[in-house]
Each structure stands twice: as C-alpha cells, then as structure tokens.
CSV table of C-alpha atoms in Angstrom, one decimal:
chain,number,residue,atom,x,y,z
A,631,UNK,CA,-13.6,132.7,216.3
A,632,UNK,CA,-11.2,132.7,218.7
A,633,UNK,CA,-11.2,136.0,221.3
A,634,UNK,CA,-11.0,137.8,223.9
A,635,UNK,CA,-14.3,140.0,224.7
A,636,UNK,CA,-14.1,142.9,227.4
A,637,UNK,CA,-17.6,144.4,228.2
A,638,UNK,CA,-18.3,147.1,228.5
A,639,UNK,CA,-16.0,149.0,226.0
A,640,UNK,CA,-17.1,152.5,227.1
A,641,UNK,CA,-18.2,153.4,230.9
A,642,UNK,CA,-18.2,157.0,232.5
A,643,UNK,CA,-18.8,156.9,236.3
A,644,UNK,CA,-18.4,158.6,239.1
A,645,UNK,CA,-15.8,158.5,242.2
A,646,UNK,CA,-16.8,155.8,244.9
A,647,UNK,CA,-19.0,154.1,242.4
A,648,UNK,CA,-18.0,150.2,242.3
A,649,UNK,CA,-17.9,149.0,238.9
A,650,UNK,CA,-17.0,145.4,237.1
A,651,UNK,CA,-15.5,145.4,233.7
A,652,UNK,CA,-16.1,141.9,232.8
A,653,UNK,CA,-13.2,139.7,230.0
A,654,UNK,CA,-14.2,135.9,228.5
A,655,UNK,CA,-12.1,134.0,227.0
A,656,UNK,CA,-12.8,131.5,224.2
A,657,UNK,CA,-10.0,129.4,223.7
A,658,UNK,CA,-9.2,127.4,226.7
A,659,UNK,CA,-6.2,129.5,228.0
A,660,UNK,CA,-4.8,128.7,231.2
A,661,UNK,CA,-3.1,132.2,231.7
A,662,UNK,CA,-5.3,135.4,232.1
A,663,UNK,CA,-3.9,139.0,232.6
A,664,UNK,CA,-5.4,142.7,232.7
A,665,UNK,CA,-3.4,145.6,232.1
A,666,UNK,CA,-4.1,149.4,231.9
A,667,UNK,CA,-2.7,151.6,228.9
A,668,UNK,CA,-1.5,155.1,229.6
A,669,UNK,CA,-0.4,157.9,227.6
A,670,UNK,CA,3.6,158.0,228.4
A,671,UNK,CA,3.5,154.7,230.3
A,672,UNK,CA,2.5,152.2,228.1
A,673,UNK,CA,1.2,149.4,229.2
A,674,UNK,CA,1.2,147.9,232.8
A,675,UNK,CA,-0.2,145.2,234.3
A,676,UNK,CA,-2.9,145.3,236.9
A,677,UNK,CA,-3.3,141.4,237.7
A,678,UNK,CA,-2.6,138.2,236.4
A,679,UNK,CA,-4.1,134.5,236.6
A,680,UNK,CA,-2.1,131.4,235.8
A,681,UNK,CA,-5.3,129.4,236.2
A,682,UNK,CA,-8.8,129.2,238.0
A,683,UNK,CA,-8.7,130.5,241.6
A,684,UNK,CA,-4.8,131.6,241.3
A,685,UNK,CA,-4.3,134.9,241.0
A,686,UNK,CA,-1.3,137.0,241.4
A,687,UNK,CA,-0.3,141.2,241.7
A,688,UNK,CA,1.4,142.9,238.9
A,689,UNK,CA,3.0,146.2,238.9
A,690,UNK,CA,0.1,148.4,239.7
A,691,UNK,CA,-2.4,146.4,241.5
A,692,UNK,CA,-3.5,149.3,243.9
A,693,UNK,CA,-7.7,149.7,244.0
A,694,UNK,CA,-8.4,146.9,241.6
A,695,UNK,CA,-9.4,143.2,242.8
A,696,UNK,CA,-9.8,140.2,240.6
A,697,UNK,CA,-11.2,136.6,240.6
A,698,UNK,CA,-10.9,133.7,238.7
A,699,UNK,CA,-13.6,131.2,239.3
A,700,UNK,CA,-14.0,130.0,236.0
A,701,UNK,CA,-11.0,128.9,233.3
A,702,UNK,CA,-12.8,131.2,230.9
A,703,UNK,CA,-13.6,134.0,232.8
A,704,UNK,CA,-11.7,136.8,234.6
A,705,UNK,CA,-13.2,140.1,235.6
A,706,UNK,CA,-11.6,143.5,237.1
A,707,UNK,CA,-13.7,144.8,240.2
A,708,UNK,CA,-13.4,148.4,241.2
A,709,UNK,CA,-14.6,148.5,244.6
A,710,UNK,CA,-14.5,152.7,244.9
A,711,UNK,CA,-13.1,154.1,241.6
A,712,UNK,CA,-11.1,156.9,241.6
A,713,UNK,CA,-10.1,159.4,239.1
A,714,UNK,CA,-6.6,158.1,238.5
A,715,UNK,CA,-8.0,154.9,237.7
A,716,UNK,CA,-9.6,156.5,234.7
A,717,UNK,CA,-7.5,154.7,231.6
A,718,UNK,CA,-8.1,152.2,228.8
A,719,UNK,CA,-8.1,148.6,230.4
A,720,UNK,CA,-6.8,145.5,228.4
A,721,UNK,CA,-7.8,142.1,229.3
A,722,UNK,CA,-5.3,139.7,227.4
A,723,UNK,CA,-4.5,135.6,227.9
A,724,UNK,CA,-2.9,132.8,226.8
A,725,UNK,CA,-2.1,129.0,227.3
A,726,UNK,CA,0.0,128.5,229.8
A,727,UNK,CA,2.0,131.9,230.9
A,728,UNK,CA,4.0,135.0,229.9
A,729,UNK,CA,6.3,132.9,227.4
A,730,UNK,CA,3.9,132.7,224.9
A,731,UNK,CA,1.8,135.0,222.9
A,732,UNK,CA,-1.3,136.9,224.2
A,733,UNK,CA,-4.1,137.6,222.7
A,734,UNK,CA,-5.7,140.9,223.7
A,735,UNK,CA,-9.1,142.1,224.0
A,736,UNK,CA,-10.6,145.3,222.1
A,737,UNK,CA,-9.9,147.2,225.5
A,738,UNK,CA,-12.5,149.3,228.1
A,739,UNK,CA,-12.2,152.7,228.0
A,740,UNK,CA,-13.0,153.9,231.4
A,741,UNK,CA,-13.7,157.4,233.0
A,742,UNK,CA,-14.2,158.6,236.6
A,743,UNK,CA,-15.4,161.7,237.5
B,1402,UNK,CA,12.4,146.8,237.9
B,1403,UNK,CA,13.6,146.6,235.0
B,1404,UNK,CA,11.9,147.9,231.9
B,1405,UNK,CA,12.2,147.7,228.2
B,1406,UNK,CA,12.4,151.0,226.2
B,1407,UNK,CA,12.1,152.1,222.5
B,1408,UNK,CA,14.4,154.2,220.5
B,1409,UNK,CA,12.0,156.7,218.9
B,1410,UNK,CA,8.6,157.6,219.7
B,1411,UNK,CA,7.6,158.1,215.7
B,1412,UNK,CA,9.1,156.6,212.7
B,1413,UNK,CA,7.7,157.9,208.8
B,1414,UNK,CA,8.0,155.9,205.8
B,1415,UNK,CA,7.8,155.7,202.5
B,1416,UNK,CA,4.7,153.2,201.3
B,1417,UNK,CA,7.0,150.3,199.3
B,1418,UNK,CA,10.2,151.3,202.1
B,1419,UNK,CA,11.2,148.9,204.6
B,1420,UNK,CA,10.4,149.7,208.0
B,1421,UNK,CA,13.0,149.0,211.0
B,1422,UNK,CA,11.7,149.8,214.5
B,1423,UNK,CA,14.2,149.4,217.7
B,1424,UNK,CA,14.1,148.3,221.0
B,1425,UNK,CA,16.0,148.4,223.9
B,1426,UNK,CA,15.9,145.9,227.5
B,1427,UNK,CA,18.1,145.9,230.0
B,1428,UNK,CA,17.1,142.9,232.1
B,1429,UNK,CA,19.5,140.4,230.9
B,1430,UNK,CA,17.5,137.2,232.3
B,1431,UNK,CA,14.5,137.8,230.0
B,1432,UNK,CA,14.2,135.0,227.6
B,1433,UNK,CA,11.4,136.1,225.6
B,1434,UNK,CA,10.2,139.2,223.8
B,1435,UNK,CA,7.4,139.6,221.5
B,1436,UNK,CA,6.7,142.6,219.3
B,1437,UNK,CA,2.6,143.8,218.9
B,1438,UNK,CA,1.0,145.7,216.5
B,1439,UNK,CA,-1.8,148.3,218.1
B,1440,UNK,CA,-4.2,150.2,215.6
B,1441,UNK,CA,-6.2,152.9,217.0
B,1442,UNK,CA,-9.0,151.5,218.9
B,1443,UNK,CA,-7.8,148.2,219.1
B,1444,UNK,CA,-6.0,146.2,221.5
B,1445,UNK,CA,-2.6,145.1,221.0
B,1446,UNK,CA,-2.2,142.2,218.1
B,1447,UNK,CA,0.4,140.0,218.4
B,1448,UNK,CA,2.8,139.7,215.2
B,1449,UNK,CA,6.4,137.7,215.9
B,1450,UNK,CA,8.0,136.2,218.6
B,1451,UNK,CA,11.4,135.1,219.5
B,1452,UNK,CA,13.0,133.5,222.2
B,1453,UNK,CA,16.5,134.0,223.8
B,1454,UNK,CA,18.2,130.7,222.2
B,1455,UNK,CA,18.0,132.5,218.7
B,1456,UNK,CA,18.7,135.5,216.9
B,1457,UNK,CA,17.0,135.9,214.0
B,1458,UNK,CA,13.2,134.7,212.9
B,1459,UNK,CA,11.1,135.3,210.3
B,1460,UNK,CA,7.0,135.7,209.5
B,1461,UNK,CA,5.3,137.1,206.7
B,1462,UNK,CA,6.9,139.9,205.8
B,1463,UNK,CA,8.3,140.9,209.3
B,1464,UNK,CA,11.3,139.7,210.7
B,1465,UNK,CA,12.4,140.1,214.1
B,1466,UNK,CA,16.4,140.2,215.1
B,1467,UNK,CA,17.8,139.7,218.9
B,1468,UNK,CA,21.1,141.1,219.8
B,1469,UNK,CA,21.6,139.8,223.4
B,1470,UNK,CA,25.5,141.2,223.0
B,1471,UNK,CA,23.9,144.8,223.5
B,1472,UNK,CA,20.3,143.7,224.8
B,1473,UNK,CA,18.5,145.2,221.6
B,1474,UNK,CA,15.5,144.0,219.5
B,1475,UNK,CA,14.4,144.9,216.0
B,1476,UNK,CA,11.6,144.6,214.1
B,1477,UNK,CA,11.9,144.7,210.1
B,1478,UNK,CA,8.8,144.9,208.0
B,1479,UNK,CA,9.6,144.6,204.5
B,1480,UNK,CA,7.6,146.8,201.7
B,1481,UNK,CA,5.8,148.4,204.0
B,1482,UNK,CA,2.1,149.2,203.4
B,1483,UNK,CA,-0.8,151.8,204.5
B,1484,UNK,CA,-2.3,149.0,207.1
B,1485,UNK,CA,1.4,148.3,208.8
B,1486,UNK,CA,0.3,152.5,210.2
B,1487,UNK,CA,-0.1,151.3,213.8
B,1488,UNK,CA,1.5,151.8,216.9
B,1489,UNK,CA,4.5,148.7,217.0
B,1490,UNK,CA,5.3,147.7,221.3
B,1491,UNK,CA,7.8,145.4,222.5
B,1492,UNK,CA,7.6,143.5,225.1
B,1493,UNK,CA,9.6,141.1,227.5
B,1494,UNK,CA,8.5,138.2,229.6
B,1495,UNK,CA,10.8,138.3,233.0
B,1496,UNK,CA,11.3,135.2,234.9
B,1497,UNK,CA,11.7,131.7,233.0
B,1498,UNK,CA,10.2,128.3,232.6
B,1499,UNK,CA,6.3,128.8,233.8
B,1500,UNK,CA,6.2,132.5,232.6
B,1501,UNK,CA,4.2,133.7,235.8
B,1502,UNK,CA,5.8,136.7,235.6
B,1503,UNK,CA,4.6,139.8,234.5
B,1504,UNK,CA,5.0,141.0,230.5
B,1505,UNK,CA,6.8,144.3,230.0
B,1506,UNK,CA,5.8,146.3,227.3
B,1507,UNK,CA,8.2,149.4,226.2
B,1508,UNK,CA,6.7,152.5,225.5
B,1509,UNK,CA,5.7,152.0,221.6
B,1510,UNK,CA,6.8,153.3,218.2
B,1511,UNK,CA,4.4,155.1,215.7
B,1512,UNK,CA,4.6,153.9,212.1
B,1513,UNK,CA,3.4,156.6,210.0
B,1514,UNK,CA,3.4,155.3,206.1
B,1515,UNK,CA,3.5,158.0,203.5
B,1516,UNK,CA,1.9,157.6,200.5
C-alpha cells in the first residue's frame, strides 16, 4: 500500500529536549515536504526536499533541521524544542514537486512543556 | 507572501444537498491549486486538482471550477453524504515548471452534513 508513515504519532516532552520525528515514504517520490498545522493558521511549511541531499526552507523553518540522505526517507530534528513548537506536524511527498499531488502522512501530534 | 484564503470557516448541509465550498488567492502567477479533504485525526487527503490552462474538471462526484478572471476556486460535491463531514483546504503551488516552491494551503472550510 502506498504511504506516508510519520512515527511517532504522539510525543510529550520537555523544553531543551532534542527530539526526531521520523517520515518514510513508499512510493519512490522525488519531492518530500513537512509542515505544521495550527489552529487559525492552517497549514505551513517547515521544509522541503526536491530529492536526496537537497533541501530547502519554507515559511517557518525556525528551530527545525532536516536531512535527506535517503530518497525514501526524511526526518524533522528538533535540536532544543520549545513550547511554541508544540503543534501537529505533517510529513507529505510526491513525485517530482509542488505541481502535483501530495500524499500526506497521519500527522505527529507534538507537545512541549 | 501571498496567501490563499477561504470564504467561510463552516458550511451545513443537507445529507442528499450539493455542497459548494469557495476559495479565494490572490497570487496571480500560481498555476496549480488542489483542494484536500482532512477528517479528524487524519492528514490531509488529496481529492481534485486543476491546473491554470483550464477551468473546469471533474472526479467522482466532485468537481472543481477555476475563475482566474477574479482569482477564485470552487469545489462542488454533488449529493453530499455523512463521510464528505471533513474539513475541505485549498491549496496553491507558487512558482512554475519544477514546483520547488512551497504549497499554500488556505485556512479550511468545515463540512457539516445534516442528516
């Protein structure tokens, strides 16, 4: 089946803490993205990767860090959370870019106290 | 930047009704928008798709209409049913050809269906 699997989907943690919320894909994309969803803000995007070891900032990039080593793989590092990083994180990807459809992961819901 | 925006925050309807839900951009170089469907606990699943060189397209029960006159979106779901209650985003790829650039997703519209 094809997907998008974010682990782990639940995590409470404290400030200063660094954490790893890991997203595999299984469909050969090219294109990988995380986002964070926000009551009132929607959705914005944290990072994006149009292929392995190219990565790029989105709109709110700020304490998050990224890699892409593998094609399949692309995981959000939190080097010293802070509370306003608590949110509900989406990993999404797709072939080749922002022109074509995404497919999302279930989402990490994230707390830092 | 520029950001895509939703006319209403909740829309109710009638289980059977057809369902129109709006959108709004303003940044008249996007060439792509795609509307997703959200359920609660779930991320965002991806339902039509149309691109700037057309105004009108069609899927399974949902059609999705593109007004680049006024910069506005629609997305019609025909005889709508309990599993269309979600929460409906559009979106807008900026930029052209490669896509690197970021999506932007308006705010979201709650479908509520009434039995």
């Amino acid at each position: 089946e094809a997907q998008v699997t974010q682990n782990p989907r639940y995590l409470i943690t404290v400030t200063g803490k660094k954490l790893t919320v890991t997203c595999s894909q299984n469909m050969n994309h090219e294109y990988m993205s995380w986002y964070r969803q926000d009551p009132g803000l929607g959705l914005r995007q944290i990072y994006y990767s149009m292929n392995v070891e190219v990565t790029d900032k989105g709109d709110v990039p700020e304490g998050y860090k990224v890699s892409r080593k593998e094609k399949r793989n692309f995981p959000l590092i939190l080097e010293s959370p802070s509370p306003n990083q608590t949110s509900l994180y989406f990993c999404a990807s797709s072939l080749s870019g922002t022109n074509q459809p995404q497919h999302f992961g279930d989402g990490t819901r994230l707390s830092i106290l | 930047g520029e950001s895509v925006g939703l006319h209403l925050p909740t829309l109710s309807v009638q289980e059977g009704d057809n369902s129109i839900i709006n959108c709004a951009y303003s940044n008249s170089a996007s060439d792509y928008f795609i509307w997703y469907k959200q359920e609660s606990g779930k991320g965002p699943q991806f339902i039509i798709d149309i691109r700037s060189n057309m105004d009108k397209r069609q899927g399974q029960r949902v059609t999705v209409l593109l007004n680049k006159t006024v910069k506005h979106l629609s997305l019609q779901i025909a005889a709508t049913q309990p599993g269309d209650s979600a929460v409906y985003f559009c979106a807008e790829a900026q930029g052209s050809g490669g896509g690197a650039d970021g999506l932007t997703f308006g705010k979201g519209t709650h479908l509520i269906i009434q039995p």
